[in-house]
PDB file of C-alpha atoms in Angstrom:
ATOM      1  CA  MET Q   1      33.107  22.537  70.368  1.00 92.00           C
ATOM      2  CA  HIS Q   2      29.861  20.589  70.862  1.00 98.00           C
ATOM      3  CA  THR Q   3      28.696  19.983  74.443  1.00 98.00           C
ATOM      4  CA  TYR Q   4      26.245  17.409  75.826  1.00 98.00           C
ATOM      5  CA  TYR Q   5      24.943  16.966  79.381  1.00 98.00           C
ATOM      6  CA  LEU Q   6      23.686  13.653  80.797  1.00 98.00           C
ATOM      7  CA  ILE Q   7      23.068  14.540  84.403  1.00 98.00           C
ATOM      8  CA  ASP Q   8      21.230  11.579  85.945  1.00 98.00           C
ATOM      9  CA  HIS Q   9      23.729   8.908  86.982  1.00 98.00           C
ATOM     10  CA  GLU Q  10      23.956   6.878  90.175  1.00 98.00           C
ATOM     11  CA  TYR Q  11      26.345   3.980  90.730  1.00 98.00           C
ATOM     12  CA  VAL Q  12      24.820   1.715  93.396  1.00 98.00           C
ATOM     13  CA  VAL Q  13      26.177  -1.382  95.144  1.00 98.00           C
ATOM     14  CA  ASP Q  14      24.039  -2.036  98.243  1.00 97.00           C
ATOM     15  CA  GLU Q  15      25.475  -5.180  99.819  1.00 97.00           C
ATOM     16  CA  ALA Q  16      22.932  -5.250 102.659  1.00 96.00           C
ATOM     17  CA  LYS Q  17      19.861  -5.246 100.402  1.00 95.00           C
ATOM     18  CA  GLY Q  18      21.414  -6.771  97.308  1.00 96.00           C
ATOM     19  CA  TYR Q  19      20.494  -3.838  95.063  1.00 97.00           C
ATOM     20  CA  GLY Q  20      22.626  -2.425  92.275  1.00 98.00           C
ATOM     21  CA  GLU Q  21      22.508   0.311  89.667  1.00 98.00           C
ATOM     22  CA  PHE Q  22      24.872   0.517  86.726  1.00 98.00           C
ATOM     23  CA  GLY Q  23      25.048   2.876  83.768  1.00 98.00           C
ATOM     24  CA  HIS Q  24      26.395   3.444  80.290  1.00 98.00           C
ATOM     25  CA  LEU Q  25      27.198   6.300  77.921  1.00 98.00           C
ATOM     26  CA  LEU Q  26      26.605   5.849  74.188  1.00 98.00           C
ATOM     27  CA  ALA Q  27      28.150   8.302  71.736  1.00 98.00           C
ATOM     28  CA  PHE Q  28      27.052   7.962  68.096  1.00 98.00           C
ATOM     29  CA  ASN Q  29      29.361   9.750  65.676  1.00 98.00           C
ATOM     30  CA  PRO Q  30      27.571   9.628  62.297  1.00 97.00           C
ATOM     31  CA  GLY Q  31      30.191  11.746  60.542  1.00 96.00           C
ATOM     32  CA  LYS Q  32      33.372  10.902  58.657  1.00 97.00           C
ATOM     33  CA  ARG Q  33      35.870  12.238  61.188  1.00 97.00           C
ATOM     34  CA  ASP Q  34      36.995  10.435  64.342  1.00 98.00           C
ATOM     35  CA  ALA Q  35      36.420  12.376  67.547  1.00 98.00           C
ATOM     36  CA  ALA Q  36      38.497  12.516  70.719  1.00 98.00           C
ATOM     37  CA  LEU Q  37      35.965  13.321  73.455  1.00 98.00           C
ATOM     38  CA  THR Q  38      36.471  14.758  76.918  1.00 98.00           C
ATOM     39  CA  VAL Q  39      34.017  13.426  79.501  1.00 98.00           C
ATOM     40  CA  THR Q  40      33.739  15.335  82.787  1.00 98.00           C
ATOM     41  CA  LEU Q  41      32.089  13.923  85.909  1.00 98.00           C
ATOM     42  CA  PHE Q  42      30.368  16.422  88.240  1.00 98.00           C
ATOM     43  CA  PHE Q  43      29.594  15.394  91.832  1.00 98.00           C
ATOM     44  CA  GLU Q  44      27.519  16.677  94.741  1.00 98.00           C
ATOM     45  CA  ASP Q  45      30.407  17.171  97.142  1.00 96.00           C
ATOM     46  CA  ARG Q  46      33.722  17.488  95.300  1.00 97.00           C
ATOM     47  CA  GLU Q  47      35.453  18.951  92.276  1.00 98.00           C
ATOM     48  CA  PRO Q  48      34.873  17.490  88.810  1.00 98.00           C
ATOM     49  CA  VAL Q  49      37.197  14.946  87.186  1.00 98.00           C
ATOM     50  CA  SER Q  50      37.664  14.278  83.463  1.00 98.00           C
ATOM     51  CA  PHE Q  51      38.728  11.388  81.264  1.00 98.00           C
ATOM     52  CA  PRO Q  52      39.125  10.821  77.501  1.00 98.00           C
ATOM     53  CA  PHE Q  53      36.818   8.721  75.326  1.00 98.00           C
ATOM     54  CA  ASP Q  54      37.167   8.060  71.620  1.00 98.00           C
ATOM     55  CA  ALA Q  55      34.186   8.151  69.240  1.00 98.00           C
ATOM     56  CA  PRO Q  56      35.290   6.714  65.872  1.00 98.00           C
ATOM     57  CA  ALA Q  57      33.545   7.949  62.740  1.00 98.00           C
ATOM     58  CA  GLY Q  58      30.463   6.166  61.499  1.00 98.00           C
ATOM     59  CA  LYS Q  59      29.654   4.145  64.608  1.00 97.00           C
ATOM     60  CA  SER Q  60      28.166   4.207  68.103  1.00 98.00           C
ATOM     61  CA  SER Q  61      30.675   3.739  70.928  1.00 98.00           C
ATOM     62  CA  GLU Q  62      29.908   2.564  74.472  1.00 98.00           C
ATOM     63  CA  THR Q  63      31.617   3.180  77.790  1.00 98.00           C
ATOM     64  CA  ASN Q  64      30.392   2.516  81.340  1.00 98.00           C
ATOM     65  CA  TYR Q  65      30.950   2.935  85.071  1.00 98.00           C
ATOM     66  CA  SER Q  66      33.571   0.161  85.237  1.00 96.00           C
ATOM     67  CA  LYS Q  67      35.879   2.321  83.101  1.00 97.00           C
ATOM     68  CA  TRP Q  68      35.309   5.680  84.820  1.00 98.00           C
ATOM     69  CA  PRO Q  69      36.986   7.314  87.856  1.00 97.00           C
ATOM     70  CA  VAL Q  70      33.911   6.825  90.054  1.00 97.00           C
ATOM     71  CA  GLN Q  71      33.230   4.676  93.111  1.00 95.00           C
ATOM     72  CA  PRO Q  72      29.997   2.828  93.980  1.00 97.00           C
ATOM     73  CA  ASN Q  73      27.230   4.625  95.880  1.00 97.00           C
ATOM     74  CA  THR Q  74      27.884   7.943  94.157  1.00 97.00           C
ATOM     75  CA  ARG Q  75      25.569  10.301  92.272  1.00 98.00           C
ATOM     76  CA  PHE Q  76      27.091  12.271  89.426  1.00 98.00           C
ATOM     77  CA  ALA Q  77      26.488  14.013  86.095  1.00 98.00           C
ATOM     78  CA  LEU Q  78      28.305  13.856  82.767  1.00 98.00           C
ATOM     79  CA  ARG Q  79      29.432  16.554  80.389  1.00 98.00           C
ATOM     80  CA  VAL Q  80      30.650  15.332  76.999  1.00 98.00           C
ATOM     81  CA  GLU Q  81      32.702  17.717  74.849  1.00 98.00           C
ATOM     82  CA  SER Q  82      33.304  16.842  71.206  1.00 98.00           C
ATOM     83  CA  PRO Q  83      34.922  18.545  68.197  1.00 98.00           C
ATOM     84  CA  VAL Q  84      32.196  17.068  65.945  1.00 98.00           C
ATOM     85  CA  PRO Q  85      28.400  16.730  66.319  1.00 98.00           C
ATOM     86  CA  LEU Q  86      27.278  13.606  68.180  1.00 98.00           C
ATOM     87  CA  VAL Q  87      24.158  11.884  69.416  1.00 98.00           C
ATOM     88  CA  CYS Q  88      24.681  11.119  73.117  1.00 98.00           C
ATOM     89  CA  GLN Q  89      22.472   8.855  75.218  1.00 98.00           C
ATOM     90  CA  SER Q  90      22.651   7.261  78.659  1.00 98.00           C
ATOM     91  CA  THR Q  91      21.128   3.973  79.788  1.00 98.00           C
ATOM     92  CA  ASN Q  92      21.007   2.890  83.442  1.00 97.00           C
ATOM     93  CA  GLY Q  93      19.785  -0.387  84.904  1.00 97.00           C
ATOM     94  CA  TRP Q  94      18.538  -0.972  88.477  1.00 98.00           C
ATOM     95  CA  ASN Q  95      18.680  -4.584  89.632  1.00 97.00           C
ATOM     96  CA  VAL Q  96      18.422  -6.911  92.618  1.00 97.00           C
ATOM     97  CA  THR Q  97      21.634  -8.793  91.843  1.00 97.00           C
ATOM     98  CA  LEU Q  98      24.379  -6.294  92.832  1.00 97.00           C
ATOM     99  CA  ASN Q  99      25.001  -5.560  89.125  1.00 97.00           C
ATOM    100  CA  ASP Q 100      25.619  -9.257  88.404  1.00 96.00           C
ATOM    101  CA  TYR Q 101      23.842 -10.123  85.141  1.00 96.00           C
ATOM    102  CA  SER Q 102      24.997 -13.719  84.820  1.00 96.00           C
ATOM    103  CA  PRO Q 103      22.285 -16.425  84.367  1.00 94.00           C
ATOM    104  CA  ASN Q 104      22.853 -17.764  87.890  1.00 93.00           C
ATOM    105  CA  ALA Q 105      23.100 -14.389  89.653  1.00 96.00           C
ATOM    106  CA  PRO Q 106      21.959 -14.628  93.293  1.00 96.00           C
ATOM    107  CA  THR Q 107      19.407 -12.273  94.810  1.00 96.00           C
ATOM    108  CA  LYS Q 108      17.939 -11.432  98.196  1.00 95.00           C
ATOM    109  CA  SER Q 109      14.674 -10.285  96.632  1.00 94.00           C
ATOM    110  CA  PRO Q 110      11.567 -12.393  97.387  1.00 91.00           C
ATOM    111  CA  LEU Q 111      10.434 -11.606  93.831  1.00 89.00           C
ATOM    112  CA  GLY Q 112      13.464 -13.231  92.191  1.00 93.00           C
ATOM    113  CA  VAL Q 113      16.044 -11.811  89.800  1.00 96.00           C
ATOM    114  CA  ARG Q 114      14.992  -8.811  87.753  1.00 94.00           C
ATOM    115  CA  GLU Q 115      16.047  -5.452  86.348  1.00 96.00           C
ATOM    116  CA  THR Q 116      14.346  -2.247  85.327  1.00 97.00           C
ATOM    117  CA  ALA Q 117      16.085   0.251  83.069  1.00 97.00           C
ATOM    118  CA  LYS Q 118      15.848   3.866  81.951  1.00 97.00           C
ATOM    119  CA  SER Q 119      17.373   5.609  78.954  1.00 98.00           C
ATOM    120  CA  TYR Q 120      17.446   9.267  77.980  1.00 98.00           C
ATOM    121  CA  MET Q 121      18.983  11.625  75.441  1.00 98.00           C
ATOM    122  CA  ALA Q 122      21.462  14.359  76.318  1.00 98.00           C
ATOM    123  CA  ILE Q 123      20.636  17.947  77.179  1.00 98.00           C
ATOM    124  CA  THR Q 124      22.329  20.044  74.493  1.00 98.00           C
ATOM    125  CA  ARG Q 125      22.295  23.502  76.067  1.00 97.00           C
ATOM    126  CA  LEU Q 126      22.231  25.235  79.427  1.00 98.00           C
ATOM    127  CA  ALA Q 127      19.441  27.669  80.290  1.00 98.00           C
ATOM    128  CA  GLN Q 128      18.208  29.932  83.073  1.00 98.00           C
ATOM    129  CA  GLU Q 129      14.646  28.595  82.877  1.00 98.00           C
ATOM    130  CA  TRP Q 130      13.466  24.985  82.995  1.00 98.00           C
ATOM    131  CA  PHE Q 131      10.030  23.326  83.117  1.00 98.00           C
ATOM    132  CA  VAL Q 132       8.460  19.926  83.796  1.00 98.00           C
ATOM    133  CA  ALA Q 133       4.749  19.111  83.487  1.00 98.00           C
ATOM    134  CA  ASP Q 134       4.302  15.699  85.119  1.00 97.00           C
ATOM    135  CA  GLY Q 135       4.931  16.043  88.829  1.00 98.00           C
ATOM    136  CA  ILE Q 136       3.167  13.800  91.354  1.00 98.00           C
ATOM    137  CA  VAL Q 137       4.310  12.048  94.524  1.00 98.00           C
ATOM    138  CA  ILE Q 138       1.990   9.064  95.082  1.00 97.00           C
ATOM    139  CA  ASP Q 139       1.563   7.635  98.573  1.00 96.00           C
ATOM    140  CA  MET Q 140      -1.858   6.099  99.227  1.00 95.00           C
ATOM    141  CA  PRO Q 141      -1.373   2.448 100.289  1.00 93.00           C
ATOM    142  CA  GLU Q 142      -5.049   2.093 101.164  1.00 93.00           C
ATOM    143  CA  ARG Q 143      -5.911   2.605  97.476  1.00 94.00           C
ATOM    144  CA  MET Q 144      -2.847   1.635  95.375  1.00 94.00           C
ATOM    145  CA  TYR Q 145      -0.265  -1.151  95.388  1.00 94.00           C
ATOM    146  CA  VAL Q 146       2.391   1.285  94.098  1.00 95.00           C
ATOM    147  CA  ARG Q 147       3.982   4.385  95.512  1.00 96.00           C
ATOM    148  CA  GLU Q 148       5.943   6.899  93.454  1.00 97.00           C
ATOM    149  CA  SER Q 149       8.865   9.101  94.429  1.00 97.00           C
ATOM    150  CA  GLU Q 150      10.448  11.957  92.485  1.00 98.00           C
ATOM    151  CA  TRP Q 151      13.733  13.850  92.328  1.00 98.00           C
ATOM    152  CA  ALA Q 152      14.918  17.002  90.601  1.00 98.00           C
ATOM    153  CA  VAL Q 153      18.540  16.915  89.467  1.00 98.00           C
ATOM    154  CA  LEU Q 154      20.267  20.244  88.822  1.00 98.00           C
ATOM    155  CA  LEU Q 155      23.749  20.684  87.367  1.00 98.00           C
ATOM    156  CA  ASN Q 156      25.717  23.915  87.595  1.00 98.00           C
ATOM    157  CA  PRO Q 157      28.893  23.395  85.529  1.00 98.00           C
ATOM    158  CA  GLY Q 158      29.907  27.048  85.806  1.00 98.00           C
ATOM    159  CA  ASP Q 159      32.328  28.778  88.157  1.00 98.00           C
ATOM    160  CA  VAL Q 160      29.690  30.867  90.007  1.00 98.00           C
ATOM    161  CA  PRO Q 161      27.036  29.491  92.427  1.00 98.00           C
ATOM    162  CA  ALA Q 162      23.544  29.438  90.909  1.00 98.00           C
ATOM    163  CA  GLU Q 163      20.675  30.937  92.913  1.00 98.00           C
ATOM    164  CA  VAL Q 164      17.561  29.068  91.808  1.00 98.00           C
ATOM    165  CA  THR Q 165      13.848  29.438  92.527  1.00 98.00           C
ATOM    166  CA  MET Q 166      11.844  26.235  92.146  1.00 98.00           C
ATOM    167  CA  ALA Q 167       8.136  27.078  91.783  1.00 98.00           C
ATOM    168  CA  LEU Q 168       5.621  24.242  92.255  1.00 98.00           C
ATOM    169  CA  HIS Q 169       2.376  24.971  90.419  1.00 98.00           C
ATOM    170  CA  TYR Q 170      -0.761  23.460  91.987  1.00 98.00           C
ATOM    171  CA  ASP Q 171      -3.963  25.521  92.031  1.00 97.00           C
ATOM    172  CA  ASP Q 172      -1.632  27.897  93.832  1.00 98.00           C
ATOM    173  CA  ILE Q 173       2.138  28.392  93.450  1.00 98.00           C
ATOM    174  CA  VAL Q 174       4.679  27.519  96.145  1.00 98.00           C
ATOM    175  CA  GLU Q 175       8.265  28.717  95.700  1.00 98.00           C
ATOM    176  CA  HIS Q 176      11.387  27.073  97.121  1.00 98.00           C
ATOM    177  CA  PRO Q 177      14.817  28.791  96.935  1.00 98.00           C
ATOM    178  CA  LEU Q 178      17.837  26.613  96.123  1.00 98.00           C
ATOM    179  CA  THR Q 179      21.550  27.205  95.732  1.00 98.00           C
ATOM    180  CA  VAL Q 180      23.539  24.982  93.388  1.00 98.00           C
ATOM    181  CA  PRO Q 181      27.242  25.473  94.124  1.00 98.00           C
ATOM    182  CA  ALA Q 182      29.676  26.074  91.293  1.00 98.00           C
ATOM    183  CA  ARG Q 183      30.809  22.932  89.453  1.00 98.00           C
ATOM    184  CA  ARG Q 184      28.386  20.766  91.425  1.00 98.00           C
ATOM    185  CA  LEU Q 185      25.359  18.541  91.064  1.00 98.00           C
ATOM    186  CA  LYS Q 186      22.377  19.072  93.377  1.00 98.00           C
ATOM    187  CA  VAL Q 187      19.674  16.432  93.898  1.00 98.00           C
ATOM    188  CA  VAL Q 188      16.337  17.485  95.407  1.00 98.00           C
ATOM    189  CA  TYR Q 189      14.083  14.758  96.851  1.00 98.00           C
ATOM    190  CA  MET Q 190      10.623  15.988  95.979  1.00 98.00           C
ATOM    191  CA  ASP Q 191       8.833  13.701  98.451  1.00 97.00           C
ATOM    192  CA  ASP Q 192      10.085  16.033 101.199  1.00 97.00           C
ATOM    193  CA  ILE Q 193       8.690  19.102  99.415  1.00 96.00           C
ATOM    194  CA  ALA Q 194       5.693  18.319  97.195  1.00 98.00           C
ATOM    195  CA  ARG Q 195       2.113  17.770  98.331  1.00 97.00           C
ATOM    196  CA  ARG Q 196       1.250  14.089  98.193  1.00 96.00           C
ATOM    197  CA  ASN Q 197      -1.130  12.651  95.594  1.00 97.00           C
ATOM    198  CA  THR Q 198      -1.555  15.965  93.763  1.00 97.00           C
ATOM    199  CA  HIS Q 199      -0.444  16.733  90.212  1.00 98.00           C
ATOM    200  CA  TYR Q 200       1.844  19.734  89.795  1.00 98.00           C
ATOM    201  CA  GLY Q 201       4.170  21.388  87.289  1.00 98.00           C
ATOM    202  CA  VAL Q 202       7.555  22.874  88.126  1.00 98.00           C
ATOM    203  CA  HIS Q 203       9.245  26.037  86.835  1.00 98.00           C
ATOM    204  CA  TRP Q 204      12.884  26.684  87.729  1.00 98.00           C
ATOM    205  CA  THR Q 205      14.482  30.099  87.283  1.00 98.00           C
ATOM    206  CA  SER Q 206      18.201  30.602  87.833  1.00 98.00           C
ATOM    207  CA  ASP Q 207      20.590  33.519  87.788  1.00 98.00           C
ATOM    208  CA  GLN Q 208      23.180  31.249  86.100  1.00 98.00           C
ATOM    209  CA  PRO Q 209      22.876  28.807  83.184  1.00 98.00           C
ATOM    210  CA  ILE Q 210      22.157  25.298  84.496  1.00 98.00           C
ATOM    211  CA  ALA Q 211      20.735  21.951  83.355  1.00 98.00           C
ATOM    212  CA  VAL Q 212      17.740  20.227  85.002  1.00 98.00           C
ATOM    213  CA  GLN Q 213      16.453  16.646  84.812  1.00 98.00           C
ATOM    214  CA  TRP Q 214      13.382  14.954  86.350  1.00 98.00           C
ATOM    215  CA  LEU Q 215      13.400  11.454  87.868  1.00 98.00           C
ATOM    216  CA  ARG Q 216      10.580   9.209  89.051  1.00 97.00           C
ATOM    217  CA  ALA Q 217      10.681   5.760  90.649  1.00 97.00           C
ATOM    218  CA  VAL Q 218       7.695   3.433  91.025  1.00 97.00           C
ATOM    219  CA  LEU Q 219       7.924   1.064  94.010  1.00 95.00           C
ATOM    220  CA  TRP Q 220       5.673  -1.486  95.668  1.00 92.00           C
ATOM    221  CA  ASN Q 221       3.898   0.174  98.581  1.00 90.00           C
ATOM    222  CA  ASP Q 222       5.143  -2.422 101.071  1.00 88.00           C
ATOM    223  CA  ARG Q 223       8.850  -2.577 100.171  1.00 87.00           C
ATOM    224  CA  ASP Q 224      11.656  -0.375  98.866  1.00 89.00           C
ATOM    225  CA  GLU Q 225      12.256  -2.343  95.648  1.00 93.00           C
ATOM    226  CA  VAL Q 226      11.971  -0.386  92.419  1.00 95.00           C
ATOM    227  CA  MET Q 227       9.235  -1.596  90.057  1.00 95.00           C
ATOM    228  CA  ALA Q 228      10.031   0.888  87.276  1.00 96.00           C
ATOM    229  CA  PHE Q 229      11.875   4.178  86.946  1.00 95.00           C
ATOM    230  CA  TRP Q 230      12.452   6.838  84.337  1.00 95.00           C
ATOM    231  CA  SER Q 231      14.395  10.010  83.696  1.00 97.00           C
ATOM    232  CA  VAL Q 232      13.359  12.993  81.575  1.00 97.00           C
ATOM    233  CA  PRO Q 233      15.431  16.033  80.579  1.00 98.00           C
ATOM    234  CA  CYS Q 234      13.309  19.053  81.472  1.00 98.00           C
ATOM    235  CA  ALA Q 235      12.160  21.614  78.891  1.00 98.00           C
ATOM    236  CA  ALA Q 236      14.504  24.565  78.549  1.00 97.00           C
ATOM    237  CA  GLY Q 237      13.099  28.070  78.452  1.00 95.00           C
ATOM    238  CA  PRO Q 238      12.165  30.589  77.466  1.00 92.00           C
ATOM    239  CA  LEU Q 239       9.110  28.874  76.004  1.00 86.00           C
ATOM    240  CA  GLU Q 240       8.042  30.052  72.572  1.00 79.00           C
TER     241      GLU Q 240
END
């Protein structure tokens, strides 16, 4: 069995502000044998749920939030299990039109209709060590018209809670203990933890195999609208 993790998903419908976020899963089966996939959704606060998805041979197949057992305003992760090797990728779009992409979509944004998107490849194995190099929370409105926020996303698909140490490497090292419950996703808002306007790297160590992803959003410094955002699977250890 081949297993793929795509752990950064958030389905957003914010009626008050007019914001939306909507995502897709792409499964490319380059082989000659059709594949019946099992996709499992992991949440922050409840047990996982699964659904089937077919990946015919020789093509890329798409499925999205509208077809999944998930409600708006929910964060979640995906695990894709396949009897054949695949290439799995996720693409998510953030917009100011409540996920309405029609030419005449209304918006409450003073900047008009727009979208920004992120796309990333699947994590293909769990590990007990993870690393990211490019950490920085930017908040200096007197000098920059942008501000930047970051999140760490940790998935523990196993049946035992994971005890994790998150070490932030500045000129010194600051450690933060975390627990990721069994079969759960945990999202850590780095703005509440990291020193502002200072580059840092992060090293996670866990007593259980987990997956870790790094998110950053760029916003205007005078409003909460996203200018750009991206998502990077972290580097699995041990490093060679």
